[in-house]
PDB file of C-alpha atoms in Angstrom:
ATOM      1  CA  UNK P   1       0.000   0.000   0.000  1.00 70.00           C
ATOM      2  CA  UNK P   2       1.463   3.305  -0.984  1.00 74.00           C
ATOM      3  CA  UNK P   3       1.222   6.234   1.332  1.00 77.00           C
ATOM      4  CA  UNK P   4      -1.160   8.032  -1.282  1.00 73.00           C
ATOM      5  CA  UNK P   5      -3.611   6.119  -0.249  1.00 79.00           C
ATOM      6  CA  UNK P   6      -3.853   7.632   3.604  1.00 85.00           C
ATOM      7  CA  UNK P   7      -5.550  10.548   2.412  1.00 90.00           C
ATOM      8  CA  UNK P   8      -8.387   8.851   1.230  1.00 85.00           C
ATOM      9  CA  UNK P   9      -8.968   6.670   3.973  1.00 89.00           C
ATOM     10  CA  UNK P  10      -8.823   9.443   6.192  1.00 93.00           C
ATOM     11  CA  UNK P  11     -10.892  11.838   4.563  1.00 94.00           C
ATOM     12  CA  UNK P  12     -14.184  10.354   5.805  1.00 95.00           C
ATOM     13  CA  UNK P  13     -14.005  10.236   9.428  1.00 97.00           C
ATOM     14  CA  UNK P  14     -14.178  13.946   9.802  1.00 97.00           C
ATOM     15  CA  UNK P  15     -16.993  14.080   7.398  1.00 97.00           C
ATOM     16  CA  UNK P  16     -19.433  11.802   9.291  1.00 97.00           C
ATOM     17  CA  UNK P  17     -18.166  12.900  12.913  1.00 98.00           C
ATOM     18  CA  UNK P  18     -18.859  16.655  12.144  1.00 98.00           C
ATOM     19  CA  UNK P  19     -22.421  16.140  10.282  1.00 97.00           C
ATOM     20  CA  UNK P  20     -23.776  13.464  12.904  1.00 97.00           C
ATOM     21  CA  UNK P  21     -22.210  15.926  15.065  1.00 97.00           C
ATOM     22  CA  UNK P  22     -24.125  18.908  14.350  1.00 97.00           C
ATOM     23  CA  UNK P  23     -27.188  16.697  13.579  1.00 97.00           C
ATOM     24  CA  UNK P  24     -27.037  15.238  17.159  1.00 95.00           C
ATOM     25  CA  UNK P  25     -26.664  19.185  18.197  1.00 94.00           C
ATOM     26  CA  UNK P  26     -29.665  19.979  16.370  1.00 94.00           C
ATOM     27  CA  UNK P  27     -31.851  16.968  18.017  1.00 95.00           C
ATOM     28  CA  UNK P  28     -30.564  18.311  21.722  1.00 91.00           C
ATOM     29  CA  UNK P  29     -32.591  21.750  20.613  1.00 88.00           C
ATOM     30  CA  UNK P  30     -35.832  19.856  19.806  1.00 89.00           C
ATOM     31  CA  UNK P  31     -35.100  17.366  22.915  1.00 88.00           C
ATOM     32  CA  UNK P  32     -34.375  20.255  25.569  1.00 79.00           C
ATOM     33  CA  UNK P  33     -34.368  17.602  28.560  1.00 75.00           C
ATOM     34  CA  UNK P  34     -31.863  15.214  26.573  1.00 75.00           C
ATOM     35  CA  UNK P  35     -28.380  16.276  27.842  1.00 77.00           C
ATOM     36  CA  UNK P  36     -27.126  13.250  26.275  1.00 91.00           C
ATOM     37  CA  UNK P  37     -27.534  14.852  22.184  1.00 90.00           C
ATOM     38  CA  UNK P  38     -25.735  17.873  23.351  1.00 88.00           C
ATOM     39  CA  UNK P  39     -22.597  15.582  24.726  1.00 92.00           C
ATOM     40  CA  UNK P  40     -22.886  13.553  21.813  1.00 95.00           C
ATOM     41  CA  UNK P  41     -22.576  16.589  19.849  1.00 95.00           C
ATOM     42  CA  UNK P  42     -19.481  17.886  21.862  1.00 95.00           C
ATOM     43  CA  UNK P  43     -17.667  14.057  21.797  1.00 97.00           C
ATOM     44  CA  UNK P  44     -18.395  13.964  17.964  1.00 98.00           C
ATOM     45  CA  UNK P  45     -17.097  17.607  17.885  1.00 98.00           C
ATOM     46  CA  UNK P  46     -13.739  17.196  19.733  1.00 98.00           C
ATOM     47  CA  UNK P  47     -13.505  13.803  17.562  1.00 98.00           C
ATOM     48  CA  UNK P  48     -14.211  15.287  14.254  1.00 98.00           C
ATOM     49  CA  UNK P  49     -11.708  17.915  14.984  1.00 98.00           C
ATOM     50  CA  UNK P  50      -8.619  15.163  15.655  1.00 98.00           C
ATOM     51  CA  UNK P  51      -9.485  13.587  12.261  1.00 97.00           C
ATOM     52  CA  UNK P  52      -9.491  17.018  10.190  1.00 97.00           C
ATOM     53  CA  UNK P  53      -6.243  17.599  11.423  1.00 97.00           C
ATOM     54  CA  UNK P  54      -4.884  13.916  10.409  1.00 97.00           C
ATOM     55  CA  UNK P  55      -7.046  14.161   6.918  1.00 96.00           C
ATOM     56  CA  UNK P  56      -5.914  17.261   6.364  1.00 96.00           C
ATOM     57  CA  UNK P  57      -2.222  16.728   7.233  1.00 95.00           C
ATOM     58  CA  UNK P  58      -1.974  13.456   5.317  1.00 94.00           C
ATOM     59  CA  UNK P  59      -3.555  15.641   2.296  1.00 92.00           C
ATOM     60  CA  UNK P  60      -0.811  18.119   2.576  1.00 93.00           C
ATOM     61  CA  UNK P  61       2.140  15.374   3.055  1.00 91.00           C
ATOM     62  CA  UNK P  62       0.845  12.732   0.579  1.00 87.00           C
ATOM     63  CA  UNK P  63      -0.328  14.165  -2.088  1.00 85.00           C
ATOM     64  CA  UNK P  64       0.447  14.733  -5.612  1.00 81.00           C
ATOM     65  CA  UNK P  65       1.204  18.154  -7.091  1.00 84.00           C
ATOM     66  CA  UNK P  66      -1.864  19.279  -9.915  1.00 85.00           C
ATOM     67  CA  UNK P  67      -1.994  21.596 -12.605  1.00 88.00           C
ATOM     68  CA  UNK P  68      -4.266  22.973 -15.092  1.00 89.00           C
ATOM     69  CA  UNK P  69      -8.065  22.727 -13.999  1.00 88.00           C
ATOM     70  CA  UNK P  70      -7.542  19.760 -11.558  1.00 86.00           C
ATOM     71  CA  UNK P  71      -4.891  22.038  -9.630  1.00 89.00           C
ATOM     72  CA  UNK P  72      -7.262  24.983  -9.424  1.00 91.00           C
ATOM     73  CA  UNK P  73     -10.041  22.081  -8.467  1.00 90.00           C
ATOM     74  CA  UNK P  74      -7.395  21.197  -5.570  1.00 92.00           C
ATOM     75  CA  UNK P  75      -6.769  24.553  -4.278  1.00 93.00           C
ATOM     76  CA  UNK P  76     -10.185  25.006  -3.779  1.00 95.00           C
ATOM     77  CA  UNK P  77      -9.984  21.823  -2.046  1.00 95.00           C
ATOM     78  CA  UNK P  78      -7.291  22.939   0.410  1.00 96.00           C
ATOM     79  CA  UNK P  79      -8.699  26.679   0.814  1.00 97.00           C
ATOM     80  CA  UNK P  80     -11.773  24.676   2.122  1.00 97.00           C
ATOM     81  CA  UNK P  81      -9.824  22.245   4.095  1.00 97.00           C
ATOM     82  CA  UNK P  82      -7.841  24.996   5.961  1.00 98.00           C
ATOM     83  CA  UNK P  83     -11.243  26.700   6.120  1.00 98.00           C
ATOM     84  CA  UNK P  84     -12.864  23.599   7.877  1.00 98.00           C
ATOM     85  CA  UNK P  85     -10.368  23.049  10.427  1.00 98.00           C
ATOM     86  CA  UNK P  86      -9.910  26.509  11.523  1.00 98.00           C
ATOM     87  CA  UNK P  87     -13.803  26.748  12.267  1.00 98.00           C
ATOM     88  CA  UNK P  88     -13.743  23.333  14.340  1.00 98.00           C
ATOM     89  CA  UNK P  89     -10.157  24.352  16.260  1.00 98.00           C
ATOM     90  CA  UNK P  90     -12.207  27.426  17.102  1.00 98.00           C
ATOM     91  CA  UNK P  91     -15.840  25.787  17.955  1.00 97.00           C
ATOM     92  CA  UNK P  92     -13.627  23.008  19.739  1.00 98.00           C
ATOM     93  CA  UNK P  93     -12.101  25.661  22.090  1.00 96.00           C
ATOM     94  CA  UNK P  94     -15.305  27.565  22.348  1.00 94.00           C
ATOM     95  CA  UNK P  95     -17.421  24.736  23.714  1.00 94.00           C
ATOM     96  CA  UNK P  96     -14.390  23.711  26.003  1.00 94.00           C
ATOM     97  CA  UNK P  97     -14.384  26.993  27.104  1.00 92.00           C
ATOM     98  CA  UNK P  98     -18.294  26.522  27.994  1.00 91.00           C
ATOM     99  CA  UNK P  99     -17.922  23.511  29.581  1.00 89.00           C
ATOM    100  CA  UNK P 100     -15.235  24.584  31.984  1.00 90.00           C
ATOM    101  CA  UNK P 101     -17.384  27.440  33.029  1.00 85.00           C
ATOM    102  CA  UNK P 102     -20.754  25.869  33.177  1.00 77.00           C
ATOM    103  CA  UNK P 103     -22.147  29.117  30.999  1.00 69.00           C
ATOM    104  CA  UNK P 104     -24.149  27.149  28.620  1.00 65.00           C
ATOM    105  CA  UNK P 105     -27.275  29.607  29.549  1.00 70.00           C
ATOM    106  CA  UNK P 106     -25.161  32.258  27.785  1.00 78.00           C
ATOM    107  CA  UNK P 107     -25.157  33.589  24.337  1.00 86.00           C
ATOM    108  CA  UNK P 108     -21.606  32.124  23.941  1.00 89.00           C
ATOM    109  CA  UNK P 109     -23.503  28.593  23.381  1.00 89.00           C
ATOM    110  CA  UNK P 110     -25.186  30.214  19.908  1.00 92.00           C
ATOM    111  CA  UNK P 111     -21.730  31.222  18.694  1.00 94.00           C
ATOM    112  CA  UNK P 112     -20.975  27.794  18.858  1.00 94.00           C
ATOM    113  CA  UNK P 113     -23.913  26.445  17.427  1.00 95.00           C
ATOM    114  CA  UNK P 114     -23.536  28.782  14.578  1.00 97.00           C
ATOM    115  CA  UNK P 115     -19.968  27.801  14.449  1.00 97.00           C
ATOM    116  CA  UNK P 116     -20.743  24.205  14.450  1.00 98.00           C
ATOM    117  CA  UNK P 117     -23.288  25.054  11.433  1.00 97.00           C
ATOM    118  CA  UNK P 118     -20.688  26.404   9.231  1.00 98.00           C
ATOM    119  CA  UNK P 119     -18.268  23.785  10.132  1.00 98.00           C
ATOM    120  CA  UNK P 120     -20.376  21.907   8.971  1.00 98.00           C
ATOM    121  CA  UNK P 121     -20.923  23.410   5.364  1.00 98.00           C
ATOM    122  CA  UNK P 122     -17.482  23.914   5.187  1.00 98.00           C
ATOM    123  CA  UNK P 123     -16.620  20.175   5.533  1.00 97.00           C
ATOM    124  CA  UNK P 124     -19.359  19.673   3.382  1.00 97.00           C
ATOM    125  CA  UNK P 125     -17.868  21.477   1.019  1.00 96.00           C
ATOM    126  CA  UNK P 126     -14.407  20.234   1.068  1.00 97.00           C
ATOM    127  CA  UNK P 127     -16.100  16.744   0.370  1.00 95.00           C
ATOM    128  CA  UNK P 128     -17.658  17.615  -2.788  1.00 94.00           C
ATOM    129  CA  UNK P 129     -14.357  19.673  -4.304  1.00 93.00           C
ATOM    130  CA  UNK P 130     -12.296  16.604  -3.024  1.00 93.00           C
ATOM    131  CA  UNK P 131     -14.563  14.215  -4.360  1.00 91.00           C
ATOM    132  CA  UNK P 132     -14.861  16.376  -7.920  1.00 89.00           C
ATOM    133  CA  UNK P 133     -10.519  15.818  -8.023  1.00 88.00           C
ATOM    134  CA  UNK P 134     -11.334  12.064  -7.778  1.00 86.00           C
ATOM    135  CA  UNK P 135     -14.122  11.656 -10.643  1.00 89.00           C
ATOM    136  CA  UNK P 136     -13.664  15.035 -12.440  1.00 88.00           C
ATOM    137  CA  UNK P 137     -10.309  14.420 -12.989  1.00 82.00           C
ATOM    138  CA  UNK P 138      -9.929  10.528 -12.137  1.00 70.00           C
ATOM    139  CA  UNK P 139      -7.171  11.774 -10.003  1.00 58.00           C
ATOM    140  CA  UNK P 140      -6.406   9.774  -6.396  1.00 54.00           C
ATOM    141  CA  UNK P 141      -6.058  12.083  -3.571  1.00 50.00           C
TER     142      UNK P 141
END
């Protein structure tokens, strides 16, 4: 197995962790009393954040250099990649931050939520540039 191939394998995880994330964030507004969706959301959160930083890093390290149309496809890739990961580094910090002071009655907890939202595009996002590299251009990541 060649080392090109971590990207790809990689890529996923944050994908699922941050949408199920913010899903399960969404179901603790319609659930109030279930503190459990909220945690969830947090735990997938914190997760999804480790596994941007490996996808992304293995991205960086592993693969190929583009040009033409697939390299413009990739920077857009990467700009949304860098994008992603600096909006879950900061919603990761800002619901730590929460946590350790107990202020989730504050407005601080819908800067988060909004955070989480756009994190959530974002990765979206990346996916479907990423995945336009693979059958756009038949080129592995």
């Amino acid at each position: 197995m060649s080392p090109s191939h971590f990207h790809p394998m990689l890529v996923h995880f944050p994908i699922a962790l941050v949408m199920f994330g913010f899903l399960a964030e969404c179901a603790s507004l319609y659930f109030k009393k279930e503190a459990c969706l909220s945690n969830l959301g947090f735990y997938l959160l914190i997760a999804g954040t480790l596994t941007a930083i490996t996808a992304l890093l293995s991205g960086v390290i592993f693969t190929a250099e583009m040009t033409g149309a697939a390299g413009d496809a990739k920077s857009t890739h990467m700009l949304f990649a860098w994008v992603t990961l600096a909006i879950l580094v900061a919603v990761s910090i800002l619901r730590i931050m929460i946590l350790n002071r107990k202020s989730a009655k504050t407005g601080l907890k819908w800067i988060a939520f909004a955070l989480y939202g756009l994190a959530a595009i974002s990765v979206s996002a990346t996916g479907f540039f990423g995945g336009s590299l693979v059958y756009n251009f038949m080129m592995p990541l």
